[in-house]
Tab-separated table of C-alpha atoms and ligand atoms in Angstrom:
chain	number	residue	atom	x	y	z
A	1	UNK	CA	105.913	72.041	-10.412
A	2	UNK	CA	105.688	71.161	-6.935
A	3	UNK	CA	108.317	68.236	-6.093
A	4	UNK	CA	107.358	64.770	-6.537
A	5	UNK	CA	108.202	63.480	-2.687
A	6	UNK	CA	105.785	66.320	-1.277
A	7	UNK	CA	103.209	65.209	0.802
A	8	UNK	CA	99.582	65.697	0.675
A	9	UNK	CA	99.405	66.951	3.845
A	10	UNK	CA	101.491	70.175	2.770
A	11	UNK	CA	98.719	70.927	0.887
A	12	UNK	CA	97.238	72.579	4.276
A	13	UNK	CA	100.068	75.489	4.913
A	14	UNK	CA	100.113	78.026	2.667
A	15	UNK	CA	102.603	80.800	4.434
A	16	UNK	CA	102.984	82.683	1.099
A	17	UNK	CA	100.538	85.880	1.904
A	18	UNK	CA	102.213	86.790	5.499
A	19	UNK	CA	105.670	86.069	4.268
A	20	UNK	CA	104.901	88.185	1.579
A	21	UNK	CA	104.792	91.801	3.635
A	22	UNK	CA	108.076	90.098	5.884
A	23	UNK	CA	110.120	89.267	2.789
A	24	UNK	CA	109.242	93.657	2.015
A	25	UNK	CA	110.221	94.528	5.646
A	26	UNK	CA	113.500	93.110	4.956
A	27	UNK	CA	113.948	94.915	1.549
A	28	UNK	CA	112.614	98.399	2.542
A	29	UNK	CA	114.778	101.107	4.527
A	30	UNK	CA	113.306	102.518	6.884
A	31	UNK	CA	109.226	100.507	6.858
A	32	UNK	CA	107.003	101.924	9.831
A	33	UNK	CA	106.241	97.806	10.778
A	34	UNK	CA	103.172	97.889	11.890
A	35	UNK	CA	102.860	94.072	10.868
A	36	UNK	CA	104.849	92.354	13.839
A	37	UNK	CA	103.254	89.809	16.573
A	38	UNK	CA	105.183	90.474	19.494
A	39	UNK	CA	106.187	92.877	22.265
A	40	UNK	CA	108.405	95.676	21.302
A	41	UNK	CA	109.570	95.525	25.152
A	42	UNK	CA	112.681	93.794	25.817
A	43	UNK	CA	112.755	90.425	28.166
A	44	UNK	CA	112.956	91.692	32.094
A	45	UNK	CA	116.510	91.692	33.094
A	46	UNK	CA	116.191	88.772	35.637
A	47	UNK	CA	114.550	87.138	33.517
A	48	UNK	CA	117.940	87.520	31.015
A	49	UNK	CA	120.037	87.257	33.916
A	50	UNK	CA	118.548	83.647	34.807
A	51	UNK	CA	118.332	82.165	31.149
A	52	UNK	CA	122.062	82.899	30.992
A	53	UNK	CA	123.239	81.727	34.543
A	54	UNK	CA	121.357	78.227	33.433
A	55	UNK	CA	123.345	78.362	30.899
A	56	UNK	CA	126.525	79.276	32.504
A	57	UNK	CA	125.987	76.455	34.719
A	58	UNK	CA	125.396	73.650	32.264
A	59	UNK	CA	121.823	73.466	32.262
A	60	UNK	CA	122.180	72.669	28.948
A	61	UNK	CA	120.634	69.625	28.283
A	62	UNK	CA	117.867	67.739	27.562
A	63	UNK	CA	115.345	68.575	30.315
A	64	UNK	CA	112.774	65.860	31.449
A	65	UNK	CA	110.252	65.572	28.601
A	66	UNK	CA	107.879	67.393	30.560
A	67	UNK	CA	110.037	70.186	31.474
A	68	UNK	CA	112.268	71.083	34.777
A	69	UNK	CA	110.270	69.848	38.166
A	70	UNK	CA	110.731	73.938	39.884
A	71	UNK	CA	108.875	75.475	36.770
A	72	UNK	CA	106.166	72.669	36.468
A	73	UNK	CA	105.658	72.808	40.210
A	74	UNK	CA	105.377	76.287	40.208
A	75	UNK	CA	103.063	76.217	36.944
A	76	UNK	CA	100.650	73.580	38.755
A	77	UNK	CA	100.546	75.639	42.260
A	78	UNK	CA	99.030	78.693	40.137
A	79	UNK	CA	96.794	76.844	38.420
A	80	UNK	CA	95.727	74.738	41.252
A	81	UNK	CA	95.010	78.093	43.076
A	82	UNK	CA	93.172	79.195	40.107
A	83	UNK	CA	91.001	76.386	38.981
A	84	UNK	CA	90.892	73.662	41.902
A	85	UNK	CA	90.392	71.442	39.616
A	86	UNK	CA	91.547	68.204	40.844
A	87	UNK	CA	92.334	66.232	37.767
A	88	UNK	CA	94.001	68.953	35.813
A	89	UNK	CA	97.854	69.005	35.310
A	90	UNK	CA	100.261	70.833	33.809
A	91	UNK	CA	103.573	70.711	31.725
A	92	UNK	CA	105.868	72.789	29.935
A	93	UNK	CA	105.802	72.891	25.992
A	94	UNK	CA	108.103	74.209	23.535
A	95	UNK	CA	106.212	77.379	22.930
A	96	UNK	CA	102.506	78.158	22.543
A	97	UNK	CA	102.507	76.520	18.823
A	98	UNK	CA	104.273	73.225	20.214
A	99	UNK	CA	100.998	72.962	22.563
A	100	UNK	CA	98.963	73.891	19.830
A	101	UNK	CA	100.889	70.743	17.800
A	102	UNK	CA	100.295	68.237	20.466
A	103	UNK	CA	96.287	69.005	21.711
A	104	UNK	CA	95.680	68.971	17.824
A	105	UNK	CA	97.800	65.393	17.094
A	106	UNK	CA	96.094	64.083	20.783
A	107	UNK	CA	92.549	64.929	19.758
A	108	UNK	CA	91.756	65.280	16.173
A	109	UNK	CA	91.177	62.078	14.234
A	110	UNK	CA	91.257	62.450	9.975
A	111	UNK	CA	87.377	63.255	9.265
A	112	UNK	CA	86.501	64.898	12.620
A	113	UNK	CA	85.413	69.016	12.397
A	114	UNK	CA	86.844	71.477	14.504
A	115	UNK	CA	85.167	74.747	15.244
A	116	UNK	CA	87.409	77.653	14.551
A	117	UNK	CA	85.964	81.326	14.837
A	118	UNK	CA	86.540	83.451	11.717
A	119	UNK	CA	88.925	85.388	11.698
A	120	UNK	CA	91.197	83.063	12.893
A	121	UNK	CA	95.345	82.889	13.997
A	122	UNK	CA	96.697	81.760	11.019
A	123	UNK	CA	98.644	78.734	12.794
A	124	UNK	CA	94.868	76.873	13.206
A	125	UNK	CA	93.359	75.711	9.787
A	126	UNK	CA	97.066	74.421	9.081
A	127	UNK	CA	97.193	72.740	12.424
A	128	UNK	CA	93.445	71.117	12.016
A	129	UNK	CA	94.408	70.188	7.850
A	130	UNK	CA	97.837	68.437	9.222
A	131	UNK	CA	95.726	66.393	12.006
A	132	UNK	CA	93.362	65.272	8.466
A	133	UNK	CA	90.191	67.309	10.447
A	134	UNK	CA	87.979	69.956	8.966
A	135	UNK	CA	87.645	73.309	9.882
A	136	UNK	CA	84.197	74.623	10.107
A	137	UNK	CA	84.356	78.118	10.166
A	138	UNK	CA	82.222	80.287	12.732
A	139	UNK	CA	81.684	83.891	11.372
A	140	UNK	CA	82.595	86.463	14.208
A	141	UNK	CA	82.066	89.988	11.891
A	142	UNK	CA	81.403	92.510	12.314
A	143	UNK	CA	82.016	92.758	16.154
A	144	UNK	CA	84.015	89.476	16.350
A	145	UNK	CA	81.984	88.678	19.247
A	146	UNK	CA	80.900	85.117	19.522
A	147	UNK	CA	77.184	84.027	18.687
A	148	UNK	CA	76.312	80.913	20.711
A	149	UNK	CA	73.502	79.843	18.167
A	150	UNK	CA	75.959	80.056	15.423
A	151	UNK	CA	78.230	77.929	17.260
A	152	UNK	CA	74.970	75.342	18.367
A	153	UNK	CA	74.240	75.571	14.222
A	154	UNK	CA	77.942	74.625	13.357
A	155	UNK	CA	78.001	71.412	15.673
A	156	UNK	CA	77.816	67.863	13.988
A	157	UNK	CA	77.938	64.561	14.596
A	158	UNK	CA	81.938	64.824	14.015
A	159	UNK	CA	82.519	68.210	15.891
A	160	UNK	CA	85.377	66.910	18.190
A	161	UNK	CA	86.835	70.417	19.156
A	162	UNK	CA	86.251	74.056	20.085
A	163	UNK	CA	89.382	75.947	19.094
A	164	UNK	CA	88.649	79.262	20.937
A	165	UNK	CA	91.093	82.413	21.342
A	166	UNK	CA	90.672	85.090	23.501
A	167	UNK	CA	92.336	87.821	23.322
A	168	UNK	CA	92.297	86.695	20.147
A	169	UNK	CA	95.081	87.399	16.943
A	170	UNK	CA	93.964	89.331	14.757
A	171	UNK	CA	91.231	91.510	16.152
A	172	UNK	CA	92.008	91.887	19.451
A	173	UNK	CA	88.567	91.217	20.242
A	174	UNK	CA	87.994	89.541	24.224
A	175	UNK	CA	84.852	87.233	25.249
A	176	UNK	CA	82.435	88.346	27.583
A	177	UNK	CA	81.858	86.488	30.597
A	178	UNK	CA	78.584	85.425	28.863
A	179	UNK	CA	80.058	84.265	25.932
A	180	UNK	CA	83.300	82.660	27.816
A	181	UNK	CA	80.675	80.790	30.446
A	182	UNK	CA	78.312	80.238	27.404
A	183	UNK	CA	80.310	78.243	25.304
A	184	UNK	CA	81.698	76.593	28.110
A	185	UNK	CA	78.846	75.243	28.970
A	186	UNK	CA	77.847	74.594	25.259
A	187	UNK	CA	81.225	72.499	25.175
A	188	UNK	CA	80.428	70.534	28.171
A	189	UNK	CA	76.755	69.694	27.022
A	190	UNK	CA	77.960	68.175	24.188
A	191	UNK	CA	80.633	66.221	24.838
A	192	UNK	CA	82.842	68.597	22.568
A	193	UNK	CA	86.874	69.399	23.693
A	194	UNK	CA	87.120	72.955	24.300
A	195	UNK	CA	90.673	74.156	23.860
A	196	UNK	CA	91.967	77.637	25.085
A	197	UNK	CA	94.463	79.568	23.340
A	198	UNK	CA	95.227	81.765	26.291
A	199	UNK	CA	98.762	83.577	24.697
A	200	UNK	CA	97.547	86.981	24.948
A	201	UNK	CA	95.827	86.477	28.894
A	202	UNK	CA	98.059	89.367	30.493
A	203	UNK	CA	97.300	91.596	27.696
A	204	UNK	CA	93.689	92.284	29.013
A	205	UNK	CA	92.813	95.748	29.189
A	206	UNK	CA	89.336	96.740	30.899
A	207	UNK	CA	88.352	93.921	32.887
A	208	UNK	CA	89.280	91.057	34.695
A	209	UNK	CA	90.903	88.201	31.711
A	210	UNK	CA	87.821	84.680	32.433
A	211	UNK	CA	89.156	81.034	31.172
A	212	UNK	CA	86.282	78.850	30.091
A	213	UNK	CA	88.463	76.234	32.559
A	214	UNK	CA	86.768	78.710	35.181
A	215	UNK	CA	83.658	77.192	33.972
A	216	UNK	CA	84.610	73.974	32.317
A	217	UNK	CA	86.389	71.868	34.233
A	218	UNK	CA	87.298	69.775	31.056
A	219	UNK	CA	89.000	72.735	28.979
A	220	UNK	CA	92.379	72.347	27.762
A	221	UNK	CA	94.163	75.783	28.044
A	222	UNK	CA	97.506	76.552	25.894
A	223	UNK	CA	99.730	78.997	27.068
A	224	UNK	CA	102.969	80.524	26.800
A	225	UNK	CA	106.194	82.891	27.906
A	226	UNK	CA	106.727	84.131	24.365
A	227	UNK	CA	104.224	87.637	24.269
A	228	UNK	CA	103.601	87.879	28.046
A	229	UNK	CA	107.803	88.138	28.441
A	230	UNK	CA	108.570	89.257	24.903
A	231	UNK	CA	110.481	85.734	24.636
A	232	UNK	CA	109.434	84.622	21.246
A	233	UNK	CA	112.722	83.104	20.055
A	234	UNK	CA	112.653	81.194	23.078
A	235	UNK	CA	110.191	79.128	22.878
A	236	UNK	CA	108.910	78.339	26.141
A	237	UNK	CA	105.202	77.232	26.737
A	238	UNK	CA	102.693	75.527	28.728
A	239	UNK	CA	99.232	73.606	28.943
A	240	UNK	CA	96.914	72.594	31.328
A	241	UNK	CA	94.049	70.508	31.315
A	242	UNK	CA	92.481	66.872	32.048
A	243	UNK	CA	95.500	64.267	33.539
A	244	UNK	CA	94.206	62.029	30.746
A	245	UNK	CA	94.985	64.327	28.197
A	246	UNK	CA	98.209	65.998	29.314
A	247	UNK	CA	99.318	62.316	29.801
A	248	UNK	CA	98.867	61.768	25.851
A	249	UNK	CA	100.344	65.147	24.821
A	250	UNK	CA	103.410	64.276	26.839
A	251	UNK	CA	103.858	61.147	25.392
A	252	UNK	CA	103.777	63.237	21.731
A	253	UNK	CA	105.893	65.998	23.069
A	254	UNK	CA	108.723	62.961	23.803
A	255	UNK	CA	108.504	61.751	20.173
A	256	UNK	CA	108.627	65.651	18.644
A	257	UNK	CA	109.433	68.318	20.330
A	258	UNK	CA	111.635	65.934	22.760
A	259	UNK	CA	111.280	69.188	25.630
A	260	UNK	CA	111.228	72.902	25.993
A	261	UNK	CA	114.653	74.258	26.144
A	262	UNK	CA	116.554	73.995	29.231
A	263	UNK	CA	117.461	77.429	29.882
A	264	UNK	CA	114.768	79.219	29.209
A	265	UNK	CA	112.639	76.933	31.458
A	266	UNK	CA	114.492	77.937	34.293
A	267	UNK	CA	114.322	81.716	33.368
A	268	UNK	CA	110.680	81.072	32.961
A	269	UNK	CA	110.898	80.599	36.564
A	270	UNK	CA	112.150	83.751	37.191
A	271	UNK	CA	109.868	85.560	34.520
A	272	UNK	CA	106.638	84.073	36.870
A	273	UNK	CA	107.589	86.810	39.615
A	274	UNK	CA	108.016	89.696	37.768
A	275	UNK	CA	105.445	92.193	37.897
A	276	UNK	CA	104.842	92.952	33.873
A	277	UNK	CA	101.652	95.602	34.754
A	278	UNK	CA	103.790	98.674	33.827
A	279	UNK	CA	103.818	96.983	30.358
A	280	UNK	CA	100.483	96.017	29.991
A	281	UNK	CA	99.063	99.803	31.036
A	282	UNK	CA	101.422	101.166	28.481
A	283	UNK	CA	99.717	98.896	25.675
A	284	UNK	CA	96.446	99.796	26.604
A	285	UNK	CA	97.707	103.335	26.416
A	286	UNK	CA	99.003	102.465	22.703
A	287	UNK	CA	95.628	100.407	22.040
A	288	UNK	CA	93.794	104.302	22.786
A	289	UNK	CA	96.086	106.139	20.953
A	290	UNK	CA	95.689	103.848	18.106
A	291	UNK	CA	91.856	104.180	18.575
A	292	UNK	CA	91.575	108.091	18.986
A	293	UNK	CA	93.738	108.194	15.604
A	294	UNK	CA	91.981	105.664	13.381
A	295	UNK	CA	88.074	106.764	14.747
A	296	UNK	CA	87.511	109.209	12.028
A	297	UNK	CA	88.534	107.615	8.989
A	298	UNK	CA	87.874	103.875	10.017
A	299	UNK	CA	85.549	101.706	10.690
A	300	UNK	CA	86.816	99.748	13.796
A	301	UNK	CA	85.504	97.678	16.405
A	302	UNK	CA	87.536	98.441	20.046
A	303	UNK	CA	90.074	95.545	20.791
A	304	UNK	CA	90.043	94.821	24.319
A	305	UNK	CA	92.853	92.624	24.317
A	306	UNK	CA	96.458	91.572	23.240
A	307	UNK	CA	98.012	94.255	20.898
A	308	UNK	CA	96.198	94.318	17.637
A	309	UNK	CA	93.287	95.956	15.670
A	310	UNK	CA	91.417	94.864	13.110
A	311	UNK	CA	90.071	97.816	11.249
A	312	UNK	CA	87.873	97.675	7.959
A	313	UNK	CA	89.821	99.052	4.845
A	314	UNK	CA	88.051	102.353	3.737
A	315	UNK	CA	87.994	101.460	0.020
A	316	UNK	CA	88.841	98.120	-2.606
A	317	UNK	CA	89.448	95.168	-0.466
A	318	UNK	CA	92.177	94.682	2.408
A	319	UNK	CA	94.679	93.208	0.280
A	320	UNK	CA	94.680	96.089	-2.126
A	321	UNK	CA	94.514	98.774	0.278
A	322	UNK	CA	97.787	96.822	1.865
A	323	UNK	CA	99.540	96.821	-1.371
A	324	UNK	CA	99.181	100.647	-1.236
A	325	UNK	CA	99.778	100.908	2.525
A	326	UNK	CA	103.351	98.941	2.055
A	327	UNK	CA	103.890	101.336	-1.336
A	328	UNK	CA	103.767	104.101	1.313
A	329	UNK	CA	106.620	102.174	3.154
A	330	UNK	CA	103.754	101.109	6.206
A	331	UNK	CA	103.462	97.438	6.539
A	332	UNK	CA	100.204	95.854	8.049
A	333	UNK	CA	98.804	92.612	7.432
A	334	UNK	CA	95.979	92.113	4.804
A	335	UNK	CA	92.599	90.253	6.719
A	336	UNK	CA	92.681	87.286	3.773
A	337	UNK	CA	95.404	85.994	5.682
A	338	UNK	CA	93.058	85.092	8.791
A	339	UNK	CA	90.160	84.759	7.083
A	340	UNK	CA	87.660	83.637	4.563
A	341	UNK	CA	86.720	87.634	3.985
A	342	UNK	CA	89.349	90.044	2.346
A	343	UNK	CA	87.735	93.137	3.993
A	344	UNK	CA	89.776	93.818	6.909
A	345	UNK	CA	93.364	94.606	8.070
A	346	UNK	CA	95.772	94.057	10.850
A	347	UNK	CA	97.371	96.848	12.700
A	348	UNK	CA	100.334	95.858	15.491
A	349	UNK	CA	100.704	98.818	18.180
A	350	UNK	CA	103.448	96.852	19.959
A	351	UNK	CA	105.599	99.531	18.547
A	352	UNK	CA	107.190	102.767	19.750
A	353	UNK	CA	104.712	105.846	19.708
A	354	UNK	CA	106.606	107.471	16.968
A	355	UNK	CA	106.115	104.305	14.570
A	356	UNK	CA	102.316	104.345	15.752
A	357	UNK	CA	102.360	108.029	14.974
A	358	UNK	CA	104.430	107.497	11.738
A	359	UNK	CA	101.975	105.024	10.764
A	360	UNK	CA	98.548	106.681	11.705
A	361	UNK	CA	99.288	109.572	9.305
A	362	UNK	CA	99.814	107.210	6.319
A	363	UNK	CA	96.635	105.750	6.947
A	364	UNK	CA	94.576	108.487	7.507
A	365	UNK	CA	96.049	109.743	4.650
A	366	UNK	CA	94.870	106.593	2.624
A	367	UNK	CA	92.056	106.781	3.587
A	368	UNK	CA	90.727	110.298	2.167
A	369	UNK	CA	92.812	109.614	-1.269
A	370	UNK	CA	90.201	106.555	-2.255
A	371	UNK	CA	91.772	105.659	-5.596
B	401	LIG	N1	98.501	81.536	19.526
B	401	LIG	C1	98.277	82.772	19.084
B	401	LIG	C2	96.872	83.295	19.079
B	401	LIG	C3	99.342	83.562	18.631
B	401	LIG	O1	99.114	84.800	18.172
B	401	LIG	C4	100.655	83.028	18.650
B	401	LIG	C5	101.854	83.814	18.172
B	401	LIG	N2	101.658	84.693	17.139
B	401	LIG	C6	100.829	81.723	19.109
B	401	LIG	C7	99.732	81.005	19.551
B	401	LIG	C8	102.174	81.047	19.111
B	401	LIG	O2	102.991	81.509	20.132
B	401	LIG	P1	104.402	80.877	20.488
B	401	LIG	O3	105.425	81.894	20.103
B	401	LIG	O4	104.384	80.710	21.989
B	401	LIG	O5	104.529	79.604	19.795
């Protein structure tokens, strides 16, 4: 019996499925964790080195609510230089979710719809239920590209928001230009907010990573430290987007989230110079090994983008093919969890190559031992 002060509202998370294969990660020896959203790579030294002299020399307080003037002001010069947009600001959240939070709280009255494309990060439907919005769900299999008249169909008289991810959690999957500068424009024409999930940017493998803001000048981009500088725990983010906007989000951000920490705002400073490229190759290297070892027993669309892939489970649905996988000690995340369809699976390479390789034998073993 749920408790009698619960609110409705709580109604909307439902955390039970992912926690599920962590609460077995803890309790096995020796998993091959396939299951884990973020960089196996530690933080770049200076990047540790200025988190802790900030905190060595008492930067330990509250920052200003929008974060530290040297990291906004060098947030704002690269997006300025990106975008020339002259209307669109920037300021520091705490972490990619806490933007996420605020654009939902800023823009989503109770009975408006947000667009979400299925499969989806599991944070969104949450977020959108919390804000007392509707999720209307825009199919994406089996390619998880996007399909502009699908979107065009979904659209109502209460559509208030585009909630679009690219490279997207849990496929993988990337936007073409088209379909980045398509439902840009789609956004635009109808009045619509277009918000940009941009976490997994750097993590762009074979071609040049395109904002809808390139093509929108409207869009309202969320961003963050915590995969691009394997800083998770830290919980440093950003967002950019119309001064109007950013104006209201900051005004939440006082009332919640209060700031970002201090510290790791001004090693987020130092994390904006360093060059993470001999990273990135070495996850698209993973991304192909993963490929070349799941191509003959899986049906698999290439990810082209941040480090996951969403293969289709060779037999039963995903979630029992993941009960199996996790009896043979490999955890992965069953495709119910981001979705309305319990057909797929998600696979994390941001692992070492002898986990990957630990963990591509027990599925192609799975897969020729259909029950
Ligand atoms: N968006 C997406 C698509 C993600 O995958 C994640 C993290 N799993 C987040 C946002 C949240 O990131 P952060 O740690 O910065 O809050």
């Amino acid at each position: 019996m749920a408790h009698p002060w619960i609110a409705e509202r709580m109604e909307h998370f439902d955390s039970s499925g992912i926690r599920k294969v962590f609460d077995l990660a803890a309790a096995m020896t020796d998993p091959i964790n396939l299951s884990i959203g973020q960089p196996d790579f530690a933080v770049p030294a200076a990047v540790q080195e200025a988190a802790v002299k900030a905190i060595h020399e008492n930067k330990n307080g509250y920052s200003p609510t929008q974060g530290i003037g040297a990291l906004r002001e060098k947030l704002q010069a690269r997006v300025q230089a990106q975008y020339a947009h002259t209307m669109r600001d920037v300021f520091v959240t705490s972490g990619t979710s806490g933007g996420l939070v605020l654009a939902l709280l800023a823009l989503v009255n109770p009975g408006d719809e947000v667009i979400v494309f299925d499969p989806y990060f599991v944070m969104y439907k949450s977020l959108v239920g919390l804000t007392g919005g509707t999720c209307v769900l825009v199919d994406t299999y089996p390619d998880f590209r996007i399909d502009l008249d699908r979107v065009a169909a979904a659209m109502t008289k209460r559509t208030k928001a585009i909630l679009f991810n690219s490279p997207a959690n849990p496929t993988g999957a990337t936007a073409s230009d088209e379909e980045v500068r398509g439902l840009a424009r789609l956004a635009a024409e109808r009045n619509i907010a277009l918000i940009s999930d941009e976490i997994y940017s750097l993590f762009h493998y074979d071609r040049p990573f395109v904002s809808p803001a390139a093509y929108n000048p409207q869009t309202l981009v969320i961003d963050g430290f915590s995969k691009s500088y394997g800083m998770t725990g830290w919980r440093l983010g950003f967002a950019h987007g119309p001064r109007d906007i950013i104006q209201q989000m900051i005004k939440l951000q006082q009332y919640t989230f209060v700031c970002a920490p201090q510290p790791m705002q001004w090693a987020g400073i130092a994390a904006l110079d360093v060059d993470m490229q001999p990273h990135i190759d070495d996850y698209r290297r993973k991304r192909d090994l993963i490929l070349a070892g799941l191509s003959e027993d899986y049906e698999v669309t290439r990810p082209g983008g941040a480090f996951y892939v969403f293969p289709k489970a060779p037999w039963g649905t995903a979630d029992q093919f993941v009960h199996k996988a996790i009896e043979n000690r490999l955890l992965i995340i069953p495709g119910n969890i981001f979705s309305r369809q319990d057909t797929h699976f998600r696979i994390s390479y941001a692992a070492s190559d002898a986990t990957i390789g630990r963990g591509l034998e027990v599925l192609r073993k799975l897969a020729r031992e259909r029950p």
